[in-house]
PDB file of C-alpha atoms in Angstrom:
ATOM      1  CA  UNK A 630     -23.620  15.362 -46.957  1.00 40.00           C
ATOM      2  CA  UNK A 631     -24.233  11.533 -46.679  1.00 41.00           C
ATOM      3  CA  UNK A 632     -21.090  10.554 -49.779  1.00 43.00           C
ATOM      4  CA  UNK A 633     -22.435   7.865 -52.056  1.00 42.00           C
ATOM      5  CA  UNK A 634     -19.701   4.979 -53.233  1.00 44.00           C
ATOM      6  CA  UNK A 635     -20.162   3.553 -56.311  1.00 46.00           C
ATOM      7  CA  UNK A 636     -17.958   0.339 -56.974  1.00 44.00           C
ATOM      8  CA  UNK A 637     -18.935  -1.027 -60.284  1.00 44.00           C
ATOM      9  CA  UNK A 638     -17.386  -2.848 -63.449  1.00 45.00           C
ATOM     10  CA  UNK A 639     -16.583  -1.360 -66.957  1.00 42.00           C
ATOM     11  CA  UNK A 640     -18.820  -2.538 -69.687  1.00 39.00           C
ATOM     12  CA  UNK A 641     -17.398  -4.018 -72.776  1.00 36.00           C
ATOM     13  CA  UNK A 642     -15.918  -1.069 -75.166  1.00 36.00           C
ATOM     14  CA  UNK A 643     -18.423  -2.018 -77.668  1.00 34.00           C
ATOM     15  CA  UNK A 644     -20.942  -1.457 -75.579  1.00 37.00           C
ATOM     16  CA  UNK A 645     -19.935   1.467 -74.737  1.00 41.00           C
ATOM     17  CA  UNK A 646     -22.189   4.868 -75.634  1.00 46.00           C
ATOM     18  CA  UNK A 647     -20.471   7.671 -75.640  1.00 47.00           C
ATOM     19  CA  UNK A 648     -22.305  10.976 -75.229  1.00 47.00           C
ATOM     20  CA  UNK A 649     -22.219  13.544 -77.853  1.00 49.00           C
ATOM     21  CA  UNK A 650     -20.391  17.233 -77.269  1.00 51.00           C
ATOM     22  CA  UNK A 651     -23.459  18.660 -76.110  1.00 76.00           C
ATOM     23  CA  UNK A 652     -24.340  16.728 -73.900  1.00 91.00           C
ATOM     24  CA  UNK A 653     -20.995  16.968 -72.077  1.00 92.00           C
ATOM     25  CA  UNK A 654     -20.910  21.064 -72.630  1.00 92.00           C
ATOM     26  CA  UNK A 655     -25.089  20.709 -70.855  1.00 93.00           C
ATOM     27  CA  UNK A 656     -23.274  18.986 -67.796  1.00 93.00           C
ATOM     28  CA  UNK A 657     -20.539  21.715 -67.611  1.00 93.00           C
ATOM     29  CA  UNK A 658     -22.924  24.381 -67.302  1.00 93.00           C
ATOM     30  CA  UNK A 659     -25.186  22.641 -64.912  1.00 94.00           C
ATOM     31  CA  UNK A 660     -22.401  22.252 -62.374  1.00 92.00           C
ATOM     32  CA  UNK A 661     -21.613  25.931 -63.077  1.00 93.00           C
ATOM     33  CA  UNK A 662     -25.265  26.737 -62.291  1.00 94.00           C
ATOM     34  CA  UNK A 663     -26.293  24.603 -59.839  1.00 94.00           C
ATOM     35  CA  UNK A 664     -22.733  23.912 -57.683  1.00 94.00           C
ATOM     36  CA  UNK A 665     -21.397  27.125 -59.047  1.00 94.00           C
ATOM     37  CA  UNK A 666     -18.096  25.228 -59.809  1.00 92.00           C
ATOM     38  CA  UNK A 667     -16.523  26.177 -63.474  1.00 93.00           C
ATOM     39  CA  UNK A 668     -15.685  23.090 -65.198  1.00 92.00           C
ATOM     40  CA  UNK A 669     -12.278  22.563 -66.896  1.00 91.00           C
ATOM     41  CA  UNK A 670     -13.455  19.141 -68.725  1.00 91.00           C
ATOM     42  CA  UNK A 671     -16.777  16.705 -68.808  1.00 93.00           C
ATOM     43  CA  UNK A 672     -16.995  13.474 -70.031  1.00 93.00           C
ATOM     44  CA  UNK A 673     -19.461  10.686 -70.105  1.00 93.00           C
ATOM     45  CA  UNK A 674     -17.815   6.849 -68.376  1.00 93.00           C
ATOM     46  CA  UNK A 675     -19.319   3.592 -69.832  1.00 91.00           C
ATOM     47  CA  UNK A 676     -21.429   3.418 -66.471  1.00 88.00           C
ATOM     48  CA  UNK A 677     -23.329   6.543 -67.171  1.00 90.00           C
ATOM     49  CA  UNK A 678     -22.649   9.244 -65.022  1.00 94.00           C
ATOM     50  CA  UNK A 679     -20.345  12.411 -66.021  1.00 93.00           C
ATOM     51  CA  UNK A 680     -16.661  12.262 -64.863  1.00 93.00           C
ATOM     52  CA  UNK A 681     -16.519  16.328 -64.362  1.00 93.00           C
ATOM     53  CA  UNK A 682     -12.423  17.740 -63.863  1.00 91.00           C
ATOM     54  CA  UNK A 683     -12.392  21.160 -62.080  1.00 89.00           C
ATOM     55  CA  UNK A 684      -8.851  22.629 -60.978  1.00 82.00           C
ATOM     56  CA  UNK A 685      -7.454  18.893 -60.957  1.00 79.00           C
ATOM     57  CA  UNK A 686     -10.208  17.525 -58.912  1.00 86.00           C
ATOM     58  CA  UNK A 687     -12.690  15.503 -60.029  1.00 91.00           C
ATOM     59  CA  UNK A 688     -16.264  15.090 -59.498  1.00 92.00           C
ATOM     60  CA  UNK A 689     -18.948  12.464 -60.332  1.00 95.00           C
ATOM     61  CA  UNK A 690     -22.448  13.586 -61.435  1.00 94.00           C
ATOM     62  CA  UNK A 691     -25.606  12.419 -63.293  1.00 94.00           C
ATOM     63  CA  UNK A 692     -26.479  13.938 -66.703  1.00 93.00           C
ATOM     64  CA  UNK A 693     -28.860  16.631 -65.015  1.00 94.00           C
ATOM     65  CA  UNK A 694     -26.424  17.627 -62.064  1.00 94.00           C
ATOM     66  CA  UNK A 695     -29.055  16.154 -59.480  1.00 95.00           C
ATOM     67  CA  UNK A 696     -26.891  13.795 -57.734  1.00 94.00           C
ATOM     68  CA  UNK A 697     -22.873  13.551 -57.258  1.00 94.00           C
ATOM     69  CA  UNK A 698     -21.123  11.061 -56.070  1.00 91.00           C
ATOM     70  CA  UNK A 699     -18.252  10.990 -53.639  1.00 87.00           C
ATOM     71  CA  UNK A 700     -16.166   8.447 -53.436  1.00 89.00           C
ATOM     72  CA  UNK A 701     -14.050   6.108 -56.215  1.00 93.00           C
ATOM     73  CA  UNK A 702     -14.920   3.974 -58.826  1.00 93.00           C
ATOM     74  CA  UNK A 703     -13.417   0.880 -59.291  1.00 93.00           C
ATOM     75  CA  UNK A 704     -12.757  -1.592 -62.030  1.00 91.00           C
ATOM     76  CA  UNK A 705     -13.581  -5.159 -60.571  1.00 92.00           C
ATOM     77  CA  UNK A 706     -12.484  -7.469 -63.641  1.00 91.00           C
ATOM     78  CA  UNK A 707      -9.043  -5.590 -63.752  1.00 91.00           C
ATOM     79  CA  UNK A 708      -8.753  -4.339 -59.774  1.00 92.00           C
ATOM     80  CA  UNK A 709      -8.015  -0.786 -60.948  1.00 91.00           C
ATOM     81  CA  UNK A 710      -8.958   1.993 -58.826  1.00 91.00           C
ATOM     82  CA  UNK A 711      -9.784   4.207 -62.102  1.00 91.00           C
ATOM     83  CA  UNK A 712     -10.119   7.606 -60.143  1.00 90.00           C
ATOM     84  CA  UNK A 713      -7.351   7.426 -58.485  1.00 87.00           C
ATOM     85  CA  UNK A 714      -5.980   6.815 -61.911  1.00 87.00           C
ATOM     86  CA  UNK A 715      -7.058   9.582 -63.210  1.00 89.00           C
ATOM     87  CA  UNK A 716      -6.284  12.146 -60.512  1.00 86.00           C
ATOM     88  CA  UNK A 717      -2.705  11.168 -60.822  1.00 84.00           C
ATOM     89  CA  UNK A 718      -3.054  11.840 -64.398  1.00 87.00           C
ATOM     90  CA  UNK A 719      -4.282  14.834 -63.734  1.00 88.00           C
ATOM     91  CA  UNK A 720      -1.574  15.563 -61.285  1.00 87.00           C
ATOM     92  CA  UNK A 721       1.432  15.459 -63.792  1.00 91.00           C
ATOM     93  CA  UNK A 722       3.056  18.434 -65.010  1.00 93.00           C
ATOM     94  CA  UNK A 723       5.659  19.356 -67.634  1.00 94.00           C
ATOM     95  CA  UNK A 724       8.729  19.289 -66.077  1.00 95.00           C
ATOM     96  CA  UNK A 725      10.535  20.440 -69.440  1.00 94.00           C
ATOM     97  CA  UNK A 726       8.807  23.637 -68.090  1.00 93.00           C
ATOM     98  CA  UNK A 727      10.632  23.363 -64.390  1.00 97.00           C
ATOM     99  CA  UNK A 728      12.812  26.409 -63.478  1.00 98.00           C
ATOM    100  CA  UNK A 729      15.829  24.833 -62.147  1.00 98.00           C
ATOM    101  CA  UNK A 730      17.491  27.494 -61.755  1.00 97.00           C
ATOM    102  CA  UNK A 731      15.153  27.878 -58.362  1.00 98.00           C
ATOM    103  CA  UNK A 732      16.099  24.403 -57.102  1.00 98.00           C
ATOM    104  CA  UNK A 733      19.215  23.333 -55.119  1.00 98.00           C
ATOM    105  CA  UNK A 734      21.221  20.453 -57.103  1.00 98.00           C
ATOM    106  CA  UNK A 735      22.129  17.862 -55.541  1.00 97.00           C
ATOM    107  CA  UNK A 736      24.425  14.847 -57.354  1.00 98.00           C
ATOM    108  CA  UNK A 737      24.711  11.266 -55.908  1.00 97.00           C
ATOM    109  CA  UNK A 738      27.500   9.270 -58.085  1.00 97.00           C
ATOM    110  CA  UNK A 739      26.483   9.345 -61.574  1.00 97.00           C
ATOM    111  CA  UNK A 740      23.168  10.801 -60.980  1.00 97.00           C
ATOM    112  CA  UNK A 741      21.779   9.590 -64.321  1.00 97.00           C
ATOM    113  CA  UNK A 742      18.007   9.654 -63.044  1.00 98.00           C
ATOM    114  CA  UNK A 743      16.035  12.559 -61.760  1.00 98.00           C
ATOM    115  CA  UNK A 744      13.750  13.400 -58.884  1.00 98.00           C
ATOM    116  CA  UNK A 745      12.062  17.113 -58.217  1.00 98.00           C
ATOM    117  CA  UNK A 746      11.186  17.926 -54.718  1.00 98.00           C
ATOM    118  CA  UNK A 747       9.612  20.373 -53.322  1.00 98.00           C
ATOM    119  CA  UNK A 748      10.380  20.853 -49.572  1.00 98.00           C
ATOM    120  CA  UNK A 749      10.078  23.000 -46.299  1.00 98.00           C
ATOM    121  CA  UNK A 750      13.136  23.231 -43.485  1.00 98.00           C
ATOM    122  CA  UNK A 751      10.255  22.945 -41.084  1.00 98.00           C
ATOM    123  CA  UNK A 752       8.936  20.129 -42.510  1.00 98.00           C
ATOM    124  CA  UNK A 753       9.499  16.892 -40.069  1.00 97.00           C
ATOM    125  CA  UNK A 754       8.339  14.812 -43.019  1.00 98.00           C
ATOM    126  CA  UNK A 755      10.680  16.560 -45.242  1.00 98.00           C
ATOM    127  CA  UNK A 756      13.562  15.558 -42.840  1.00 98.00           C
ATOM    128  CA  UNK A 757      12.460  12.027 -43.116  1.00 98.00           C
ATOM    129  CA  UNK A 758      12.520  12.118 -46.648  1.00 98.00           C
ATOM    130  CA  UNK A 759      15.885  13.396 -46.752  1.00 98.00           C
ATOM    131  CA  UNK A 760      17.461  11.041 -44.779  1.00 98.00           C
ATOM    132  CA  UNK A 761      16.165   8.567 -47.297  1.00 98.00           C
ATOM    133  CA  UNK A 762      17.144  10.019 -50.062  1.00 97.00           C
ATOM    134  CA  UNK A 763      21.023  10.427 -48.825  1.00 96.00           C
ATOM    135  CA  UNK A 764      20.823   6.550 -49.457  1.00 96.00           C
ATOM    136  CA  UNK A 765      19.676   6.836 -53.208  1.00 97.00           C
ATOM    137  CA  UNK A 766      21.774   6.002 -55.679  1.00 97.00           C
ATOM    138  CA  UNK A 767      22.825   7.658 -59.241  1.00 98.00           C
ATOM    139  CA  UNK A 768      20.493  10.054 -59.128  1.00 98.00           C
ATOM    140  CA  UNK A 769      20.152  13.676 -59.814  1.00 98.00           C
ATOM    141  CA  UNK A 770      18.159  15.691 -56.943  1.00 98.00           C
ATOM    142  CA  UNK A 771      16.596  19.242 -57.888  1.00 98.00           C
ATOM    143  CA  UNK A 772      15.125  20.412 -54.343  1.00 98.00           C
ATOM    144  CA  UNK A 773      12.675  23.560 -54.569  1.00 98.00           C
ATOM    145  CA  UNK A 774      12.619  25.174 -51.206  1.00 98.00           C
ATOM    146  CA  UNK A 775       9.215  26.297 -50.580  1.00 98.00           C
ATOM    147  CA  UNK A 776       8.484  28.448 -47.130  1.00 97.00           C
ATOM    148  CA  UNK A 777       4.984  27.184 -46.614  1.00 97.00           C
ATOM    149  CA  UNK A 778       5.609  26.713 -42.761  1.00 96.00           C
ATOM    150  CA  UNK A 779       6.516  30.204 -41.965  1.00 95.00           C
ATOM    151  CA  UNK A 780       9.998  29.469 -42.935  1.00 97.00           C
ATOM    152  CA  UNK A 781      10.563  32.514 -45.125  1.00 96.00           C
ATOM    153  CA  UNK A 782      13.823  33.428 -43.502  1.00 96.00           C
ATOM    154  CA  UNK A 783      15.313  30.228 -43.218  1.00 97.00           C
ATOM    155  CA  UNK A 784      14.640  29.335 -46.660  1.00 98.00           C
ATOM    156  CA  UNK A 785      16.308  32.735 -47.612  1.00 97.00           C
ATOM    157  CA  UNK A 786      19.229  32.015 -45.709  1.00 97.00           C
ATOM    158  CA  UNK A 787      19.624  28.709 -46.885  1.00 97.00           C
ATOM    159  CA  UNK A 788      19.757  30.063 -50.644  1.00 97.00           C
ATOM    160  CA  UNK A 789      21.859  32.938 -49.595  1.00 97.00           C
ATOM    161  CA  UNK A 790      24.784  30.345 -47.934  1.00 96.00           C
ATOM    162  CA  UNK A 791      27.708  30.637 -50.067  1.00 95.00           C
ATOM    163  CA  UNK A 792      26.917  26.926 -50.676  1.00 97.00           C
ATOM    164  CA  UNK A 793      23.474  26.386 -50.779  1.00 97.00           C
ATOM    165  CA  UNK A 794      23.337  22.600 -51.239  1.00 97.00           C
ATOM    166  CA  UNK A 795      25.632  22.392 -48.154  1.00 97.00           C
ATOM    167  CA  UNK A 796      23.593  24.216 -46.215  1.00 98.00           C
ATOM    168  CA  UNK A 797      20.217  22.454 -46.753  1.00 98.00           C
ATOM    169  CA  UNK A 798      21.512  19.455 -46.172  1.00 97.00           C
ATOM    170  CA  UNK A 799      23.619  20.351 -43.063  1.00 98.00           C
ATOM    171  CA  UNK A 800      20.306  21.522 -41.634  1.00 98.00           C
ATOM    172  CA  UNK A 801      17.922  18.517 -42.966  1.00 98.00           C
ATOM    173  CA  UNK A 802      20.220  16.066 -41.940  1.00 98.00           C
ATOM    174  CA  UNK A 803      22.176  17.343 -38.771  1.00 97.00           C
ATOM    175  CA  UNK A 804      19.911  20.143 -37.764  1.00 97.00           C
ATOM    176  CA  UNK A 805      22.905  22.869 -38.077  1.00 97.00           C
ATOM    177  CA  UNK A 806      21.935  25.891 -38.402  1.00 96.00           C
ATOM    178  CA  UNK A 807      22.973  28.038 -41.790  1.00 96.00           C
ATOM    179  CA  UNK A 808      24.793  30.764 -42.105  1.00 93.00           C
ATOM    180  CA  UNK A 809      22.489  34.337 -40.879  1.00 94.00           C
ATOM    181  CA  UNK A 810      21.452  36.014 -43.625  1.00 92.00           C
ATOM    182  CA  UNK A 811      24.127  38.095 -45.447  1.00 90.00           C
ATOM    183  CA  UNK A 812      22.748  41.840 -45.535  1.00 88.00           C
ATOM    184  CA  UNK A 813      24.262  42.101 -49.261  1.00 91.00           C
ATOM    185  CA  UNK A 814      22.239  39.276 -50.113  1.00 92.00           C
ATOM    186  CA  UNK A 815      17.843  39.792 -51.553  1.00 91.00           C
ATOM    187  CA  UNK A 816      16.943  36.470 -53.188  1.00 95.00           C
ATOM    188  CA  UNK A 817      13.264  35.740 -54.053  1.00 96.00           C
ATOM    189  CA  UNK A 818      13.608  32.338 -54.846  1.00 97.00           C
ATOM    190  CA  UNK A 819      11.361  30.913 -51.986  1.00 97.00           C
ATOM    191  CA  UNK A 820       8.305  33.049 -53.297  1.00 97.00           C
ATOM    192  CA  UNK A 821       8.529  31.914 -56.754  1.00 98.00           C
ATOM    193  CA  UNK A 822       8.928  28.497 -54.998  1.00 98.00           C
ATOM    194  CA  UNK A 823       5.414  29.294 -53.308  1.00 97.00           C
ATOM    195  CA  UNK A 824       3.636  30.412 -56.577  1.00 97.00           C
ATOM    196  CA  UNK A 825       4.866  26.973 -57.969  1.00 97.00           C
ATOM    197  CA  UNK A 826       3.969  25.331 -55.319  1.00 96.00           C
ATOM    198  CA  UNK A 827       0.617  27.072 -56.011  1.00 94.00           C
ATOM    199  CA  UNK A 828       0.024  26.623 -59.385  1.00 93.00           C
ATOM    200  CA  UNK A 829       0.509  23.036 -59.031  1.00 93.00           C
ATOM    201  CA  UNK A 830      -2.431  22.709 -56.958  1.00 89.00           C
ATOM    202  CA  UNK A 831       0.085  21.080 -53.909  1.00 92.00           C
ATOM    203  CA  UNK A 832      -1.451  20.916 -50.656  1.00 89.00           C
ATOM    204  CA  UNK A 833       1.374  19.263 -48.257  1.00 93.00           C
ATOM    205  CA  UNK A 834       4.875  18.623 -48.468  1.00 97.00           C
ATOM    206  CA  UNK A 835       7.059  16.618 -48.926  1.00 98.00           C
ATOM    207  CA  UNK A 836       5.801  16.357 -52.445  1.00 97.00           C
ATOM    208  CA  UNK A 837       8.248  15.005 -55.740  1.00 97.00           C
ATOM    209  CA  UNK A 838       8.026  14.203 -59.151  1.00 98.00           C
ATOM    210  CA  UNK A 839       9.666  12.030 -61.808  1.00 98.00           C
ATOM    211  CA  UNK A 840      11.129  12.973 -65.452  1.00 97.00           C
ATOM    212  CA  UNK A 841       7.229  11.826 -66.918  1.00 95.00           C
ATOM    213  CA  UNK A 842       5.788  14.355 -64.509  1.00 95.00           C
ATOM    214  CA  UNK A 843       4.110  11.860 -62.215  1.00 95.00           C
ATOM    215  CA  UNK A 844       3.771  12.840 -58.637  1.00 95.00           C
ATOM    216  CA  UNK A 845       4.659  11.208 -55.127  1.00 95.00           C
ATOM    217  CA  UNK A 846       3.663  12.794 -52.206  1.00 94.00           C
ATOM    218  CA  UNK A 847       5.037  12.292 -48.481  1.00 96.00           C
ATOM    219  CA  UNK A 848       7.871  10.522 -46.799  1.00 97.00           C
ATOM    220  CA  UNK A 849       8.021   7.551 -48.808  1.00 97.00           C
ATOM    221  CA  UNK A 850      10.446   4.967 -48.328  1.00 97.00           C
ATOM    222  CA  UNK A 851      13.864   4.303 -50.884  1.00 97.00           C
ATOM    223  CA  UNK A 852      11.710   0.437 -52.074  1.00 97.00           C
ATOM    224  CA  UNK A 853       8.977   3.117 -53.268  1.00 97.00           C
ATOM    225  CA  UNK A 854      10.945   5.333 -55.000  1.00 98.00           C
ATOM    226  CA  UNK A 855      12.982   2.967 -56.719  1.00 97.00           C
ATOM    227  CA  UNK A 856       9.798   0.802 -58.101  1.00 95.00           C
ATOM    228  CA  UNK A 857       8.510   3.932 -59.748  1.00 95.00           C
ATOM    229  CA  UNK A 858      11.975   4.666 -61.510  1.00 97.00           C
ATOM    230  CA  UNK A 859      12.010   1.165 -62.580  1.00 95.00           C
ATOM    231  CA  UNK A 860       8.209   2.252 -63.951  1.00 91.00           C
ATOM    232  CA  UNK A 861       9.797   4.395 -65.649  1.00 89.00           C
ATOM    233  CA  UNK A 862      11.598   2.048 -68.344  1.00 71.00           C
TER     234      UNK A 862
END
């Protein structure tokens, strides 16, 4: 499919027509019937074609579902990328709703800030990002082992050490192995990792998230991290 990239300025809000409900609730049913995608959300931008959100994704279509675009939209007056905008809008989650109890806690000095991660042993760009994050300050780290690299056991014997944080890190940051798994000990904590890690919509880790629910994915550096806390404010 050759992708069509639209880069185009926003109108002035008073210029601005907004479409009425049904022509919104038309669109949804087009891309239903003619993409055979079920639309969470449709709604007309000020350049005329249908933002349309399915499963956190978005798509870009004309009012009869003839054409869609692939690619970003950009506002040129203000140098905003808008969709990328959007789709970390769409990426934030309430993390009042977080389990904690699943995630290994993690206190450096006061640890008056907060950052959720989820994060593989296997993960080589998990590693990275843990060796940054030894170097963070007053912060409060809730880590949500997730086996999505075939690391069911070791995540089980990670959260069956007799200290868990100990043992993540001892094998994140120095490679040494945790304790083997205690026959005593059935946890299930690293499959309801994975259905989090699921119902997120997360495709790669290492992936975080701050206390507004906004999401940072990969091995970013400590200057990255610490100019979204200070977003934050």
């Amino acid at each position: 499919m050759r992708k069509a990239f639209l880069i185009v300025p926003l109108l002035a809000a008073a210029s601005i027509a907004f479409a009425a409900p049904s022509d919104t609730d038309r669109v949804k049913v087009l891309v239903k019937q003619k993409m055979n995608i079920e639309a969470t959300s449709a709604k007309r931008l000020p350049m005329g074609l249908y933002e349309v959100v399915a499963d956190r994704n978005l798509l870009y279509v004309d009012k009869d579902v003839k054409f869609l675009f692939a690619g970003h939209i950009y506002d040129i007056a203000n140098q905003k990328d808008l969709t990328q905008a959007r789709l970390d809008d769409l990426s934030k989650i309430d993390i009042k709703g977080l389990p904690l109890d699943q995630a290994i806690k993690t206190v450096h000095g006061k640890g008056e800030r907060n950052l959720y991660i989820f994060a593989d042993p296997y993960c080589s760009f998990c590693q990275r990002l843990e060796h940054t994050l030894k170097d963070l300050d007053n912060v409060t780290i809730y880590t949500f082992v997730t086996p999505l690299m075939n690391s069911a056991a070791m995540v089980d014997r990670i959260h069956c050490a007799a200290n868990p944080e100990k043992a993540w890190n001892d094998w994140m940051l120095e490679q040494k192995e945790p304790p083997e798994l205690p026959k005593n000990c059935k946890t299930d904590t690293g499959n309801k990792n994975m259905i989090l890690f699921n119902r997120f919509g997360l495709e790669g880790l290492p992936t975080m998230y701050f206390d507004d629910g906004y999401r940072l994915e990969g091995a970013v550096s400590l200057e990255e991290i610490e100019k979204r806390f200070k977003e934050l404010k």
